Amino acid sequence: MIGDKWEEFAKRVKAGEDAGKVLDDLGVKRYCCRRMLLSHVEIIDEIVRFYEKGTMEKEDVM
Amino acid sequence: MDLRILEKNENSMRFVVTGISTPLANTLRRIILAEVPCMAIDDVIMIENSSVLHDEILALRLGLIPLKTDLDGYNLPEECTCNSELGCNLCRVVLTLDVEAVDETRTVYSEDLVSEDPNIVPVSSKIPIVKLAPGQKVRLEAYAKLGRGVAHAKWQPVSACAYRYVPTVEIDKDVCDNCGDCVDVCPVGVLEKTEDGVKVVNEFECTLCEDCVDACKKNPAAIKVSGNREAFVFYIESTGALPVERIITEALEIYKSKFKEFANQIAVIRNGSEKTD
């Protein structure tokens, strides 16, 4: 199961670690599992940003 | 028939079965993939969802969370006596999710699901479901039910289930000139170059790719790779829903009952034809 491994993977790769080594470390062996994490783009961060901004602007007006 | 366990971890098992036929090995594999039941969220009732994910996407994500399953405590909905659409206490578990992001953006995790049965909970507590911006809210009721892999992959109790033939690698010492080409080409390191010729050191890891046979300059090749058609290396990896042993015994029970059903059908046909004669 790889569902609970994304956050650690993303955090460590962002901190500069080698993606392949992180995957080995997490015990993700098969290449079909590895590509799921390697190629994933967390689009929700891009969308949530607008809603975060929206609430902040509302607060400014008030 | 002989069974030998090679490796066993919390959620996976590798074992060798000797003395069964390929069709039987494949039957076991297919029953595990498609017939062994496990729990997964099926119906979801949205009370409030102001997150950026649409209701159906949220429901799909919930469905794919593996749940610890209690096979003895619950009925398959189609076999349950309640006949109701959303099920009864014997065929479904209600999990509720009620999360609001207040001051800052937060991630909703599988651990935020509150189950009415402490035995039926997500396998892992740290599966992200959705991210909520401040002010966004998700409130829902999710109905987990037993189901089978034939209907949807979320009801597969395994994340991997495969078998292969037990390999044999033979080197003809009289032909081999110890050039080492086969040693270099082997992707899993089965062979080793030594002073008295190429040696088979890791026979079991051989994947029967036959690259070594192609690499051999001799004709016919000095190396022979073959699979034993009556011995299988099985690898079964559970999602965590059920222990691997339980998955296998359950698969064999299902096989037995299917076979019994088949025998009954034949008996019915035979009795029927006797009457018409």
PDB file of N, CA and C in Angstrom, chain B residues 58-96:
ATOM      1  N   LEU B  58     -14.445  12.521  -3.953  1.00  0.00           N
ATOM      2  CA  LEU B  58     -14.226  12.268  -2.528  1.00  0.00           C
ATOM      3  C   LEU B  58     -14.685  10.847  -2.187  1.00  0.00           C
ATOM      4  N   ALA B  59     -15.846  10.462  -2.710  1.00  0.00           N
ATOM      5  CA  ALA B  59     -16.386   9.123  -2.436  1.00  0.00           C
ATOM      6  C   ALA B  59     -15.475   8.048  -3.004  1.00  0.00           C
ATOM      7  N   LEU B  60     -14.929   8.294  -4.190  1.00  0.00           N
ATOM      8  CA  LEU B  60     -14.003   7.336  -4.801  1.00  0.00           C
ATOM      9  C   LEU B  60     -12.753   7.182  -3.936  1.00  0.00           C
ATOM     10  N   ARG B  61     -12.239   8.308  -3.466  1.00  0.00           N
ATOM     11  CA  ARG B  61     -11.049   8.251  -2.623  1.00  0.00           C
ATOM     12  C   ARG B  61     -11.322   7.474  -1.339  1.00  0.00           C
ATOM     13  N   LEU B  62     -12.505   7.672  -0.769  1.00  0.00           N
ATOM     14  CA  LEU B  62     -12.867   6.945   0.453  1.00  0.00           C
ATOM     15  C   LEU B  62     -12.956   5.448   0.168  1.00  0.00           C
ATOM     16  N   GLY B  63     -13.547   5.114  -0.991  1.00  0.00           N
ATOM     17  CA  GLY B  63     -13.711   3.698  -1.350  1.00  0.00           C
ATOM     18  C   GLY B  63     -12.391   2.972  -1.437  1.00  0.00           C
ATOM     19  N   LEU B  64     -11.361   3.679  -1.893  1.00  0.00           N
ATOM     20  CA  LEU B  64     -10.076   3.024  -2.123  1.00  0.00           C
ATOM     21  C   LEU B  64      -9.212   2.895  -0.860  1.00  0.00           C
ATOM     22  N   ILE B  65      -9.702   3.383   0.272  1.00  0.00           N
ATOM     23  CA  ILE B  65      -8.943   3.214   1.518  1.00  0.00           C
ATOM     24  C   ILE B  65      -9.123   1.782   2.017  1.00  0.00           C
ATOM     25  N   PRO B  66      -8.046   1.011   2.161  1.00  0.00           N
ATOM     26  CA  PRO B  66      -8.217  -0.357   2.659  1.00  0.00           C
ATOM     27  C   PRO B  66      -8.677  -0.346   4.115  1.00  0.00           C
ATOM     28  N   LEU B  67      -9.666  -1.179   4.416  1.00  0.00           N
ATOM     29  CA  LEU B  67     -10.182  -1.273   5.778  1.00  0.00           C
ATOM     30  C   LEU B  67      -9.852  -2.636   6.363  1.00  0.00           C
ATOM     31  N   LYS B  68      -9.526  -2.657   7.654  1.00  0.00           N
ATOM     32  CA  LYS B  68      -9.342  -3.939   8.334  1.00  0.00           C
ATOM     33  C   LYS B  68     -10.685  -4.649   8.316  1.00  0.00           C
ATOM     34  N   THR B  69     -10.652  -5.928   7.946  1.00  0.00           N
ATOM     35  CA  THR B  69     -11.896  -6.647   7.706  1.00  0.00           C
ATOM     36  C   THR B  69     -12.136  -7.740   8.728  1.00  0.00           C
ATOM     37  N   ASP B  70     -13.387  -7.869   9.162  1.00  0.00           N
ATOM     38  CA  ASP B  70     -13.770  -8.966  10.035  1.00  0.00           C
ATOM     39  C   ASP B  70     -14.726  -9.838   9.229  1.00  0.00           C
ATOM     40  N   LEU B  71     -14.174 -10.903   8.628  1.00  0.00           N
ATOM     41  CA  LEU B  71     -14.977 -11.724   7.714  1.00  0.00           C
ATOM     42  C   LEU B  71     -16.067 -12.500   8.432  1.00  0.00           C
ATOM     43  N   ASP B  72     -15.811 -12.875   9.696  1.00  0.00           N
ATOM     44  CA  ASP B  72     -16.775 -13.722  10.396  1.00  0.00           C
ATOM     45  C   ASP B  72     -17.932 -12.918  10.974  1.00  0.00           C
ATOM     46  N   GLY B  73     -17.709 -11.639  11.207  1.00  0.00           N
ATOM     47  CA  GLY B  73     -18.736 -10.823  11.851  1.00  0.00           C
ATOM     48  C   GLY B  73     -19.770 -10.229  10.901  1.00  0.00           C
ATOM     49  N   TYR B  74     -19.485 -10.255   9.595  1.00  0.00           N
ATOM     50  CA  TYR B  74     -20.384  -9.586   8.661  1.00  0.00           C
ATOM     51  C   TYR B  74     -20.776 -10.479   7.490  1.00  0.00           C
ATOM     52  N   ASN B  75     -21.970 -10.196   6.942  1.00  0.00           N
ATOM     53  CA  ASN B  75     -22.453 -10.919   5.766  1.00  0.00           C
ATOM     54  C   ASN B  75     -22.169 -10.098   4.521  1.00  0.00           C
ATOM     55  N   LEU B  76     -22.087 -10.799   3.391  1.00  0.00           N
ATOM     56  CA  LEU B  76     -22.078 -10.078   2.120  1.00  0.00           C
ATOM     57  C   LEU B  76     -23.481  -9.503   1.938  1.00  0.00           C
ATOM     58  N   PRO B  77     -23.607  -8.235   1.491  1.00  0.00           N
ATOM     59  CA  PRO B  77     -24.940  -7.623   1.381  1.00  0.00           C
ATOM     60  C   PRO B  77     -25.931  -8.486   0.582  1.00  0.00           C
ATOM     61  N   GLU B  78     -25.444  -9.151  -0.491  1.00  0.00           N
ATOM     62  CA  GLU B  78     -26.375  -9.940  -1.308  1.00  0.00           C
ATOM     63  C   GLU B  78     -26.815 -11.223  -0.611  1.00  0.00           C
ATOM     64  N   GLU B  79     -26.068 -11.634   0.417  1.00  0.00           N
ATOM     65  CA  GLU B  79     -26.444 -12.850   1.136  1.00  0.00           C
ATOM     66  C   GLU B  79     -27.143 -12.530   2.454  1.00  0.00           C
ATOM     67  N   CYS B  80     -27.250 -11.240   2.782  1.00  0.00           N
ATOM     68  CA  CYS B  80     -27.830 -10.862   4.073  1.00  0.00           C
ATOM     69  C   CYS B  80     -29.359 -10.929   4.002  1.00  0.00           C
ATOM     70  N   THR B  81     -29.957 -11.226   5.157  1.00  0.00           N
ATOM     71  CA  THR B  81     -31.406 -11.399   5.183  1.00  0.00           C
ATOM     72  C   THR B  81     -32.147 -10.062   5.197  1.00  0.00           C
ATOM     73  N   CYS B  82     -31.430  -8.953   5.419  1.00  0.00           N
ATOM     74  CA  CYS B  82     -32.126  -7.672   5.600  1.00  0.00           C
ATOM     75  C   CYS B  82     -32.727  -7.134   4.299  1.00  0.00           C
ATOM     76  N   ASN B  83     -32.101  -7.462   3.154  1.00  0.00           N
ATOM     77  CA  ASN B  83     -32.602  -7.010   1.850  1.00  0.00           C
ATOM     78  C   ASN B  83     -32.776  -5.497   1.726  1.00  0.00           C
ATOM     79  N   SER B  84     -32.097  -4.736   2.573  1.00  0.00           N
ATOM     80  CA  SER B  84     -32.303  -3.291   2.463  1.00  0.00           C
ATOM     81  C   SER B  84     -31.162  -2.659   1.685  1.00  0.00           C
ATOM     82  N   GLU B  85     -31.462  -1.493   1.127  1.00  0.00           N
ATOM     83  CA  GLU B  85     -30.497  -0.872   0.210  1.00  0.00           C
ATOM     84  C   GLU B  85     -29.209  -0.465   0.921  1.00  0.00           C
ATOM     85  N   LEU B  86     -29.351   0.119   2.097  1.00  0.00           N
ATOM     86  CA  LEU B  86     -28.158   0.577   2.811  1.00  0.00           C
ATOM     87  C   LEU B  86     -27.661  -0.439   3.842  1.00  0.00           C
ATOM     88  N   GLY B  87     -28.317  -1.575   3.927  1.00  0.00           N
ATOM     89  CA  GLY B  87     -27.834  -2.649   4.786  1.00  0.00           C
ATOM     90  C   GLY B  87     -28.264  -2.526   6.238  1.00  0.00           C
ATOM     91  N   CYS B  88     -27.917  -3.556   7.019  1.00  0.00           N
ATOM     92  CA  CYS B  88     -28.255  -3.580   8.438  1.00  0.00           C
ATOM     93  C   CYS B  88     -26.961  -3.767   9.234  1.00  0.00           C
ATOM     94  N   ASN B  89     -27.084  -3.959  10.528  1.00  0.00           N
ATOM     95  CA  ASN B  89     -25.899  -4.116  11.376  1.00  0.00           C
ATOM     96  C   ASN B  89     -25.056  -5.330  11.017  1.00  0.00           C
ATOM     97  N   LEU B  90     -25.667  -6.284  10.297  1.00  0.00           N
ATOM     98  CA  LEU B  90     -24.943  -7.516   9.969  1.00  0.00           C
ATOM     99  C   LEU B  90     -24.199  -7.412   8.647  1.00  0.00           C
ATOM    100  N   CYS B  91     -24.477  -6.383   7.873  1.00  0.00           N
ATOM    101  CA  CYS B  91     -23.825  -6.335   6.557  1.00  0.00           C
ATOM    102  C   CYS B  91     -23.220  -4.974   6.221  1.00  0.00           C
ATOM    103  N   ARG B  92     -23.201  -4.051   7.148  1.00  0.00           N
ATOM    104  CA  ARG B  92     -22.505  -2.800   6.839  1.00  0.00           C
ATOM    105  C   ARG B  92     -22.012  -2.121   8.136  1.00  0.00           C
ATOM    106  N   VAL B  93     -21.017  -1.278   7.940  1.00  0.00           N
ATOM    107  CA  VAL B  93     -20.459  -0.507   9.049  1.00  0.00           C
ATOM    108  C   VAL B  93     -20.523   0.959   8.641  1.00  0.00           C
ATOM    109  N   VAL B  94     -20.975   1.800   9.544  1.00  0.00           N
ATOM    110  CA  VAL B  94     -21.047   3.222   9.212  1.00  0.00           C
ATOM    111  C   VAL B  94     -19.797   3.923   9.739  1.00  0.00           C
ATOM    112  N   LEU B  95     -19.155   4.662   8.859  1.00  0.00           N
ATOM    113  CA  LEU B  95     -18.018   5.485   9.272  1.00  0.00           C
ATOM    114  C   LEU B  95     -18.413   6.938   9.028  1.00  0.00           C
ATOM    115  N   THR B  96     -18.137   7.781   9.980  1.00  0.00           N
ATOM    116  CA  THR B  96     -18.497   9.180   9.786  1.00  0.00           C
ATOM    117  C   THR B  96     -17.243  10.039   9.712  1.00  0.00           C
TER     118      THR B  96
END
